[in-house]
């Protein structure tokens, strides 16, 4: 599975409904699972982003579908980063070193 870090900001709709944020996170996890991905964790943050979600998916297409579905609900906007774990980075460095 590949790892993605999604930086989320509430939309006007999302902040108006802040009381439902924990339930929405639960729903997001269930929706991700239906598409073959997994919400590993979600954090509510202080600073330039309102939330940070860590998601595992088998490929970029699945991750994109999960985050498009999340965005379509209208409560958040996302910026998504592909994250590499230690083992993945070791392989990448090995390939780059030739």
PDB file of C-alpha atoms in Angstrom:
ATOM      1  CA  UNK A   1       0.000   0.000   0.000  1.00  0.00           C
ATOM      2  CA  UNK A   2       1.127   3.541  -0.742  1.00  0.00           C
ATOM      3  CA  UNK A   3       0.885   6.325   1.831  1.00  0.00           C
ATOM      4  CA  UNK A   4      -0.654   9.749   1.264  1.00  0.00           C
ATOM      5  CA  UNK A   5      -0.784  12.756   3.559  1.00  0.00           C
ATOM      6  CA  UNK A   6      -3.783  14.981   2.892  1.00  0.00           C
ATOM      7  CA  UNK A   7      -3.743  18.529   4.227  1.00  0.00           C
ATOM      8  CA  UNK A   8      -7.321  19.702   4.642  1.00  0.00           C
ATOM      9  CA  UNK A   9      -8.970  23.067   5.104  1.00  0.00           C
ATOM     10  CA  UNK A  10     -12.580  23.517   6.006  1.00  0.00           C
ATOM     11  CA  UNK A  11     -14.807  25.251   3.499  1.00  0.00           C
ATOM     12  CA  UNK A  12     -17.446  27.711   4.702  1.00  0.00           C
ATOM     13  CA  UNK A  13     -19.874  24.775   4.847  1.00  0.00           C
ATOM     14  CA  UNK A  14     -17.393  22.658   6.805  1.00  0.00           C
ATOM     15  CA  UNK A  15     -16.712  25.281   9.465  1.00  0.00           C
ATOM     16  CA  UNK A  16     -20.430  25.992   9.882  1.00  0.00           C
ATOM     17  CA  UNK A  17     -20.883  22.299  10.648  1.00  0.00           C
ATOM     18  CA  UNK A  18     -17.776  21.897  12.835  1.00  0.00           C
ATOM     19  CA  UNK A  19     -19.776  20.005  15.475  1.00  0.00           C
ATOM     20  CA  UNK A  20     -20.107  17.097  13.022  1.00  0.00           C
ATOM     21  CA  UNK A  21     -16.378  16.867  12.238  1.00  0.00           C
ATOM     22  CA  UNK A  22     -15.693  13.656  14.207  1.00  0.00           C
ATOM     23  CA  UNK A  23     -18.651  11.915  12.553  1.00  0.00           C
ATOM     24  CA  UNK A  24     -17.543  13.164   9.131  1.00  0.00           C
ATOM     25  CA  UNK A  25     -14.075  11.733   9.779  1.00  0.00           C
ATOM     26  CA  UNK A  26     -15.652   8.380  10.620  1.00  0.00           C
ATOM     27  CA  UNK A  27     -17.715   8.522   7.428  1.00  0.00           C
ATOM     28  CA  UNK A  28     -14.587   9.376   5.430  1.00  0.00           C
ATOM     29  CA  UNK A  29     -12.842   6.301   6.820  1.00  0.00           C
ATOM     30  CA  UNK A  30     -15.767   4.080   5.842  1.00  0.00           C
ATOM     31  CA  UNK A  31     -15.940   5.585   2.339  1.00  0.00           C
ATOM     32  CA  UNK A  32     -12.195   5.120   1.860  1.00  0.00           C
ATOM     33  CA  UNK A  33     -12.502   1.474   2.866  1.00  0.00           C
ATOM     34  CA  UNK A  34     -15.263   0.878   0.301  1.00  0.00           C
ATOM     35  CA  UNK A  35     -12.882   2.096  -2.415  1.00  0.00           C
ATOM     36  CA  UNK A  36     -10.025  -0.125  -1.223  1.00  0.00           C
ATOM     37  CA  UNK A  37      -8.105   2.462   0.800  1.00  0.00           C
ATOM     38  CA  UNK A  38      -7.631   2.941   4.525  1.00  0.00           C
ATOM     39  CA  UNK A  39      -7.737   6.059   6.675  1.00  0.00           C
ATOM     40  CA  UNK A  40      -4.819   5.418   9.033  1.00  0.00           C
ATOM     41  CA  UNK A  41      -5.317   8.522  11.131  1.00  0.00           C
ATOM     42  CA  UNK A  42      -6.766  11.983  11.125  1.00  0.00           C
ATOM     43  CA  UNK A  43      -5.575  14.935  13.173  1.00  0.00           C
ATOM     44  CA  UNK A  44      -7.276  18.239  13.888  1.00  0.00           C
ATOM     45  CA  UNK A  45      -4.561  20.868  13.746  1.00  0.00           C
ATOM     46  CA  UNK A  46      -3.804  24.483  14.557  1.00  0.00           C
ATOM     47  CA  UNK A  47      -2.049  26.497  11.876  1.00  0.00           C
ATOM     48  CA  UNK A  48      -2.470  26.844   8.123  1.00  0.00           C
ATOM     49  CA  UNK A  49      -4.399  23.547   7.845  1.00  0.00           C
ATOM     50  CA  UNK A  50      -7.444  22.491   9.831  1.00  0.00           C
ATOM     51  CA  UNK A  51      -6.885  18.746   9.549  1.00  0.00           C
ATOM     52  CA  UNK A  52      -4.259  16.268   8.406  1.00  0.00           C
ATOM     53  CA  UNK A  53      -5.283  12.822   7.190  1.00  0.00           C
ATOM     54  CA  UNK A  54      -2.953   9.891   6.596  1.00  0.00           C
ATOM     55  CA  UNK A  55      -4.360   7.465   4.033  1.00  0.00           C
ATOM     56  CA  UNK A  56      -3.097   4.221   2.537  1.00  0.00           C
ATOM     57  CA  UNK A  57      -4.198   3.206  -0.950  1.00  0.00           C
ATOM     58  CA  UNK A  58      -3.019   0.606  -3.446  1.00  0.00           C
ATOM     59  CA  UNK A  59      -2.318   3.215  -6.141  1.00  0.00           C
ATOM     60  CA  UNK A  60      -2.618   6.880  -7.101  1.00  0.00           C
ATOM     61  CA  UNK A  61      -5.927   6.313  -8.844  1.00  0.00           C
ATOM     62  CA  UNK A  62      -7.574   4.910  -5.713  1.00  0.00           C
ATOM     63  CA  UNK A  63      -6.164   7.686  -3.536  1.00  0.00           C
ATOM     64  CA  UNK A  64      -7.422  10.271  -6.008  1.00  0.00           C
ATOM     65  CA  UNK A  65     -10.894   8.709  -6.082  1.00  0.00           C
ATOM     66  CA  UNK A  66     -11.050   8.694  -2.266  1.00  0.00           C
ATOM     67  CA  UNK A  67     -10.035  12.333  -1.988  1.00  0.00           C
ATOM     68  CA  UNK A  68     -12.279  13.452  -4.851  1.00  0.00           C
ATOM     69  CA  UNK A  69     -15.188  11.774  -3.100  1.00  0.00           C
ATOM     70  CA  UNK A  70     -14.243  13.547   0.138  1.00  0.00           C
ATOM     71  CA  UNK A  71     -14.010  16.927  -1.589  1.00  0.00           C
ATOM     72  CA  UNK A  72     -17.329  16.433  -3.380  1.00  0.00           C
ATOM     73  CA  UNK A  73     -19.156  16.426  -0.037  1.00  0.00           C
ATOM     74  CA  UNK A  74     -18.210  20.094   0.242  1.00  0.00           C
ATOM     75  CA  UNK A  75     -16.791  20.337   3.762  1.00  0.00           C
ATOM     76  CA  UNK A  76     -13.066  20.432   2.960  1.00  0.00           C
ATOM     77  CA  UNK A  77     -10.538  21.255   0.284  1.00  0.00           C
ATOM     78  CA  UNK A  78      -7.483  19.025   0.087  1.00  0.00           C
ATOM     79  CA  UNK A  79      -3.825  19.225  -0.797  1.00  0.00           C
ATOM     80  CA  UNK A  80      -2.406  15.720  -1.100  1.00  0.00           C
ATOM     81  CA  UNK A  81       1.177  14.572  -0.775  1.00  0.00           C
ATOM     82  CA  UNK A  82       2.565  11.142  -1.662  1.00  0.00           C
ATOM     83  CA  UNK A  83       4.639  10.059   1.341  1.00  0.00           C
ATOM     84  CA  UNK A  84       7.489   7.546   1.291  1.00  0.00           C
ATOM     85  CA  UNK A  85       8.347   5.338   4.249  1.00  0.00           C
ATOM     86  CA  UNK A  86      11.885   4.411   5.268  1.00  0.00           C
ATOM     87  CA  UNK A  87      11.997   1.168   3.250  1.00  0.00           C
ATOM     88  CA  UNK A  88      10.634   2.888   0.148  1.00  0.00           C
ATOM     89  CA  UNK A  89      13.196   5.670   0.484  1.00  0.00           C
ATOM     90  CA  UNK A  90      16.015   3.149   0.883  1.00  0.00           C
ATOM     91  CA  UNK A  91      14.922   1.507  -2.410  1.00  0.00           C
ATOM     92  CA  UNK A  92      14.701   4.874  -4.157  1.00  0.00           C
ATOM     93  CA  UNK A  93      18.178   5.859  -2.966  1.00  0.00           C
ATOM     94  CA  UNK A  94      19.514   2.487  -4.100  1.00  0.00           C
ATOM     95  CA  UNK A  95      18.064   3.008  -7.559  1.00  0.00           C
ATOM     96  CA  UNK A  96      19.363   6.576  -7.768  1.00  0.00           C
ATOM     97  CA  UNK A  97      22.853   5.503  -6.701  1.00  0.00           C
ATOM     98  CA  UNK A  98      22.888   3.009  -9.563  1.00  0.00           C
TER      99      UNK A  98
END
